[in-house]
Amino acid sequence: MAEPSPPPSRRDGDLAAAAGSASWDDIRIFHAIAVGGSMAVAAAQLGLSEATVARRLKALERDLGLQLFTREANRLAPTAIGQGLAAEAGEIEAAARRFAIRAEAAKPLANAPVRVTATTSISLLLTMHATAISAAAGGVEIVIISTRSRLDLARGEADIALRMSKPPTEPGHYAQKLGRLMQALYIRQDVDPATAPIISVNRETSSRIDDYIMTYAAGRPIAARVGDSAARYESIRSAGALSMAPCFMGDADSTLRRLEPPPERTGDDIYLVSHEISRSRPGVVAVLGALRKLFREQRSLLAGDTIKPVGITQIERFPARTG
C-alpha cells in the first residue's frame, strides 16, 4: 500500500494551524467588522483595503464552516454564533493589548540603571569600587544586588551576573572567566592562633572550606559556623576569631595576618555573565567593559598573590555605544 503523501512544506518560521482554527489577524479583522458594522469601517480602522478585509472574512467563514454575518440595510449584523464569537474576539483583543502594554512597560529605558548581581564577597568588592566602575562606564548608574540566588538574566531579573560556579550554557548567554577568588586562614595580629576561637562555615555553603578548616583545627572545637564570607572576615577583625576569608579582604587589612597560603581547592572561578537581551543596551556594554578592567586590576589581590591592595590608578572609559 502506498505511503500517505507528506504534508505540504511551509516556509521556515511559519506555524501550522490546527484544522478549523483562525489566526490572530483574522480574529482581529472579524472583531473590527463586528464592532464597526461594516467592512469599510473595519478597513479604515486596521489600515487595510476593503477588498482585503472582504477576502479575509470570506476565508475565515470558509475555514470555520460558519456564517458570521448577515447583510442588513447599510450594515453587517453578526449572526447568533457571530455575536458569541465577537465577545470572545473582544477578550482576545483586550488580552493582546494588555500583552503589548506589559511588554513595553517591562522594557528597560536606555538610561536605566544597570543591575549587577553577585555573591556577598564579590558584591563587597564591587561596592568598594562602585564609583570607579560607574566613572569608567561613562557615568552609568549601577545597582549591586547581593545574593546567593541565581537571578535569571533571560527573564530580566538582572542585567549582569558575577558568578562563582559553572556559567550557564543556555542559548543567549555570554560568559567570560575573569580570574580566581581565593580564600585563606587569617588571624588578628594581636591574637594567638593556638588559642583563638575557630569559626567554620555550614557545609551547605561550602563543604570544601569546612573540610579545610576542620583539618586545620585538628580536633579543636568550632565556636560557630558562618556562611557569609564578609561576616567571617568581620569575626576575625572584631572577635579575634580564626577563620577563612577572601584574600582581597584579608591581605588588604594590616591588622590581620595570613597563616597559610590560600589552598587551591577552596578557590572559585569568577565568571562575568550577560545575556543577549541586556547586551543590546549601551549602558550594559559599558559596565561590562568597566568590570573587565576592574577584575584585571584586582586579579592578583583576588588570587592572594599580593598583600597590598590594588587600586584603580587610571580610569579607562568604556563609552556607552552600540556595535
Coordinates of C-alpha atoms in Angstrom, one line a residue:
M1 CA 0.0 0.0 0.0
A2 CA 1.3 3.4 -0.9
E3 CA 2.5 5.6 1.9
P4 CA 0.5 8.8 2.6
S5 CA 1.7 12.0 0.9
P6 CA 3.9 14.2 3.1
P7 CA 2.2 17.4 4.4
P8 CA 2.8 20.5 2.3
S9 CA 6.0 22.3 3.2
R10 CA 6.0 25.6 5.0
R11 CA 8.4 28.5 4.9
D12 CA 10.8 28.5 7.7
G13 CA 9.3 30.2 10.7
D14 CA 5.6 29.6 9.6
L15 CA 3.5 27.7 12.1
A16 CA 1.0 25.1 11.2
A17 CA -2.6 26.0 12.1
A18 CA -4.9 23.4 13.6
A19 CA -7.8 22.4 11.4
G20 CA -10.7 24.8 11.7
S21 CA -8.6 27.3 13.7
A22 CA -8.3 31.1 12.9
S23 CA -5.2 33.2 13.0
W24 CA -5.0 36.2 15.4
D25 CA -5.0 38.6 12.4
D26 CA -8.3 37.0 11.1
I27 CA -9.9 37.3 14.6
R28 CA -8.8 40.9 14.7
I29 CA -10.4 41.6 11.3
F30 CA -13.6 39.8 12.4
H31 CA -13.8 41.7 15.6
A32 CA -13.3 45.1 13.8
I33 CA -16.2 44.3 11.4
A34 CA -18.4 43.2 14.4
V35 CA -17.7 46.4 16.2
G36 CA -17.8 48.8 13.2
G37 CA -20.7 47.2 11.5
S38 CA -19.1 47.3 8.0
M39 CA -16.1 46.3 6.1
A40 CA -15.3 49.9 5.2
V41 CA -15.1 50.9 8.8
A42 CA -13.0 47.9 9.7
A43 CA -10.7 48.5 6.8
A44 CA -10.1 52.2 7.8
Q45 CA -9.5 51.2 11.4
L46 CA -7.0 48.5 10.5
G47 CA -5.3 50.3 7.7
L48 CA -6.3 47.7 5.1
S49 CA -8.1 47.8 1.9
E50 CA -11.8 46.9 1.9
A51 CA -11.1 44.2 -0.6
T52 CA -8.5 42.6 1.7
V53 CA -11.0 42.7 4.6
A54 CA -13.7 41.1 2.5
R55 CA -11.3 38.4 1.3
R56 CA -10.1 37.6 4.8
L57 CA -13.6 37.4 6.2
K58 CA -14.7 35.1 3.4
A59 CA -11.7 32.8 4.0
L60 CA -12.4 32.8 7.8
E61 CA -16.0 31.8 7.3
R62 CA -14.9 29.1 5.0
D63 CA -12.3 27.8 7.4
L64 CA -14.7 27.8 10.3
G65 CA -17.6 26.4 8.3
L66 CA -19.8 29.2 9.8
Q67 CA -21.7 32.2 8.6
L68 CA -20.7 35.0 10.9
F69 CA -22.7 38.0 9.4
T70 CA -25.9 38.7 7.6
R71 CA -26.2 41.7 5.4
E72 CA -28.8 44.3 6.5
A73 CA -29.5 47.8 5.3
N74 CA -26.2 49.7 5.4
R75 CA -24.5 47.3 7.8
L76 CA -23.3 43.8 8.5
A77 CA -25.1 42.2 11.5
P78 CA -23.5 39.3 13.4
T79 CA -25.4 36.0 13.3
A80 CA -26.1 34.3 16.7
I81 CA -22.8 32.4 16.6
G82 CA -21.2 35.6 15.3
Q83 CA -22.3 37.5 18.3
G84 CA -20.9 34.9 20.7
L85 CA -17.6 34.7 18.8
A86 CA -17.4 38.5 18.7
A87 CA -17.5 38.6 22.5
E88 CA -14.6 36.0 22.6
A89 CA -12.7 38.1 20.0
G90 CA -13.1 41.1 22.2
E91 CA -11.4 39.3 25.0
I92 CA -8.6 38.2 22.8
E93 CA -8.1 41.8 21.5
A94 CA -8.0 43.1 25.1
A95 CA -5.6 40.4 26.1
A96 CA -3.3 41.2 23.2
R97 CA -3.4 44.9 24.2
R98 CA -2.5 44.0 27.8
F99 CA 0.3 41.8 26.4
A100 CA 1.8 44.7 24.4
I101 CA 1.4 47.2 27.3
R102 CA 3.1 44.9 29.8
A103 CA 5.9 44.1 27.4
E104 CA 6.5 47.8 26.7
A105 CA 6.4 48.6 30.5
A106 CA 9.0 45.9 31.2
K107 CA 11.4 47.1 28.5
P108 CA 14.3 49.0 30.3
L109 CA 14.9 52.5 29.3
A110 CA 18.2 53.3 27.5
N111 CA 19.4 55.3 30.5
A112 CA 18.0 52.8 33.2
P113 CA 20.5 51.7 35.9
V114 CA 22.5 48.6 35.1
R115 CA 21.8 45.8 37.7
V116 CA 24.7 43.6 38.6
T117 CA 24.1 40.5 40.8
A118 CA 26.9 38.8 42.7
T119 CA 27.6 36.8 45.8
T120 CA 28.2 38.8 49.1
S121 CA 32.0 38.7 48.8
I122 CA 32.1 39.9 45.2
S123 CA 29.4 42.4 46.0
L124 CA 31.7 43.9 48.6
L125 CA 34.5 44.2 46.1
L126 CA 32.1 45.9 43.7
T127 CA 30.9 48.3 46.4
M128 CA 34.5 49.2 47.3
H129 CA 34.9 50.3 43.6
A130 CA 31.4 51.3 42.7
T131 CA 32.2 54.9 41.9
A132 CA 35.2 53.9 39.7
I133 CA 33.1 51.3 37.9
S134 CA 30.4 54.0 37.2
A135 CA 33.1 56.5 36.1
A136 CA 34.8 54.0 33.8
A137 CA 31.4 53.2 32.2
G138 CA 30.8 56.9 31.4
G139 CA 28.7 57.7 34.5
V140 CA 26.2 54.9 34.1
E141 CA 24.3 54.2 37.4
I142 CA 24.8 50.7 38.7
V143 CA 22.7 48.7 41.1
I144 CA 24.5 46.0 43.1
I145 CA 22.3 43.0 44.0
S146 CA 24.0 40.9 46.7
T147 CA 22.5 37.4 46.7
R148 CA 23.5 33.7 46.5
S149 CA 20.4 33.1 44.4
R150 CA 21.0 32.7 40.7
L151 CA 18.9 35.6 39.2
D152 CA 17.6 34.8 35.7
L153 CA 19.2 37.2 33.2
A154 CA 17.0 35.9 30.4
R155 CA 13.9 36.9 32.4
G156 CA 15.3 40.3 33.2
E157 CA 15.9 39.8 36.9
A158 CA 19.3 41.4 36.5
D159 CA 21.5 42.7 33.6
I160 CA 24.9 41.3 34.5
A161 CA 25.9 38.5 36.9
L162 CA 29.2 37.7 38.5
R163 CA 29.1 34.0 39.4
M164 CA 31.4 31.6 41.2
S165 CA 30.2 28.4 39.6
K166 CA 29.9 26.9 36.1
P167 CA 28.4 29.6 33.8
P168 CA 25.1 28.9 32.0
T169 CA 25.1 27.1 28.7
E170 CA 21.6 28.0 27.6
P171 CA 21.4 29.9 24.3
G172 CA 21.7 33.7 24.5
H173 CA 24.2 33.8 27.4
Y174 CA 27.7 35.1 27.2
A175 CA 30.3 34.1 29.9
Q176 CA 33.9 35.1 30.4
K177 CA 36.3 33.9 33.1
L178 CA 37.8 36.9 35.0
G179 CA 40.0 35.1 37.5
R180 CA 40.0 33.2 40.8
L181 CA 38.6 34.1 44.2
M182 CA 41.0 32.6 46.7
Q183 CA 40.5 32.3 50.5
A184 CA 43.0 31.8 53.2
L185 CA 43.2 31.4 57.0
Y186 CA 43.6 34.7 58.9
I187 CA 44.0 35.8 62.4
R188 CA 44.3 39.2 64.0
Q189 CA 47.9 40.4 64.6
D190 CA 47.5 40.5 68.4
V191 CA 45.8 37.1 68.7
D192 CA 47.5 33.7 69.3
P193 CA 46.2 31.3 66.7
A194 CA 46.7 28.4 69.1
T195 CA 44.0 29.7 71.4
A196 CA 41.8 31.7 69.1
P197 CA 38.2 30.5 68.7
I198 CA 37.6 28.9 65.3
I199 CA 34.8 29.8 63.0
S200 CA 34.0 27.5 60.1
V201 CA 31.1 27.5 57.5
N202 CA 28.0 25.5 57.2
R203 CA 28.5 22.7 54.8
E204 CA 25.6 23.8 52.6
T205 CA 27.6 26.9 51.8
S206 CA 31.0 25.3 51.1
S207 CA 32.0 21.8 52.2
R208 CA 35.5 22.4 50.8
I209 CA 36.1 25.3 53.1
D210 CA 34.6 23.4 56.1
D211 CA 36.8 20.4 55.3
Y212 CA 39.9 22.6 55.2
I213 CA 39.1 24.4 58.5
M214 CA 38.3 21.2 60.2
T215 CA 41.6 19.7 59.1
Y216 CA 43.5 22.7 60.4
A217 CA 41.5 22.7 63.7
A218 CA 42.7 19.1 64.3
G219 CA 40.0 18.3 66.9
R220 CA 39.7 21.8 68.4
P221 CA 36.1 22.9 68.9
I222 CA 34.3 25.0 66.4
A223 CA 32.8 28.1 68.0
A224 CA 30.4 29.0 65.2
R225 CA 29.6 28.4 61.6
V226 CA 29.1 31.4 59.4
G227 CA 28.2 31.1 55.7
D228 CA 28.8 34.7 54.7
S229 CA 32.5 35.3 53.9
A230 CA 32.2 39.1 54.7
A231 CA 30.8 38.2 58.1
R232 CA 33.6 35.7 58.7
Y233 CA 36.1 38.5 57.9
E234 CA 34.4 40.7 60.4
S235 CA 34.5 38.0 63.1
I236 CA 38.3 37.8 62.5
R237 CA 38.7 41.5 62.9
S238 CA 36.3 42.2 65.7
A239 CA 36.1 39.0 67.7
G240 CA 39.6 37.7 67.3
A241 CA 38.4 34.5 65.7
L242 CA 40.5 32.3 63.4
S243 CA 38.7 31.6 60.1
M244 CA 38.9 31.7 56.3
A245 CA 38.2 34.9 54.4
P246 CA 38.7 36.1 50.8
C247 CA 42.3 37.2 50.2
F248 CA 41.3 40.5 48.8
M249 CA 39.8 41.3 52.2
G250 CA 42.4 39.7 54.5
D251 CA 45.5 40.7 52.6
A252 CA 44.4 44.4 52.4
D253 CA 43.9 44.6 56.2
S254 CA 47.1 45.5 58.0
T255 CA 45.6 44.3 61.3
L256 CA 45.4 40.7 60.1
R257 CA 48.0 38.2 59.1
R258 CA 47.6 35.2 56.9
L259 CA 48.5 31.9 58.5
E260 CA 49.0 29.8 55.3
P261 CA 49.0 30.3 51.5
P262 CA 45.5 30.1 50.0
P263 CA 44.6 26.5 49.3
E264 CA 43.7 25.9 45.6
R265 CA 40.9 23.5 46.5
T266 CA 38.9 26.2 48.3
G267 CA 39.2 28.7 45.4
D268 CA 36.4 29.6 43.0
D269 CA 36.5 30.7 39.4
I270 CA 34.8 34.1 38.7
Y271 CA 32.7 34.4 35.6
L272 CA 31.2 37.5 34.1
V273 CA 27.8 36.6 32.6
S274 CA 25.4 38.6 30.5
H275 CA 22.5 37.9 28.1
E276 CA 21.9 39.0 24.6
I277 CA 18.8 40.9 25.6
S278 CA 20.6 43.2 28.1
R279 CA 23.7 43.4 25.9
S280 CA 21.6 45.4 23.4
R281 CA 21.7 48.3 25.9
P282 CA 24.8 50.6 25.5
G283 CA 24.9 51.1 29.3
V284 CA 25.2 47.4 29.9
V285 CA 28.0 47.1 27.3
A286 CA 29.9 50.0 29.1
V287 CA 29.6 48.4 32.5
L288 CA 30.8 45.1 31.2
G289 CA 33.9 46.8 29.9
A290 CA 34.4 48.6 33.3
L291 CA 34.1 45.3 35.2
R292 CA 36.6 43.6 32.9
K293 CA 39.1 46.4 33.7
L294 CA 38.4 46.2 37.5
F295 CA 39.0 42.5 37.6
R296 CA 42.2 42.8 35.6
E297 CA 43.5 45.3 38.1
Q298 CA 42.3 43.2 41.1
R299 CA 43.4 39.8 39.7
S300 CA 46.5 39.4 41.9
L301 CA 44.7 40.5 45.1
L302 CA 41.8 38.2 44.4
A303 CA 44.2 35.3 43.8
G304 CA 46.1 36.0 47.0
D305 CA 49.3 36.8 45.2
T306 CA 49.9 40.1 46.9
I307 CA 49.3 41.6 50.4
K308 CA 49.0 45.1 49.1
P309 CA 45.6 46.4 47.9
V310 CA 45.5 47.3 44.2
G311 CA 43.5 50.4 43.4
I312 CA 42.2 51.7 40.1
T313 CA 45.1 54.1 39.2
Q314 CA 43.7 55.3 36.0
I315 CA 40.1 55.5 34.8
E316 CA 39.7 53.9 31.4
R317 CA 36.4 54.9 29.9
F318 CA 34.1 52.5 28.1
P319 CA 31.7 54.8 26.3
A320 CA 28.1 53.7 26.1
R321 CA 27.9 52.8 22.5
T322 CA 26.5 50.1 20.3
G323 CA 28.3 47.9 17.8

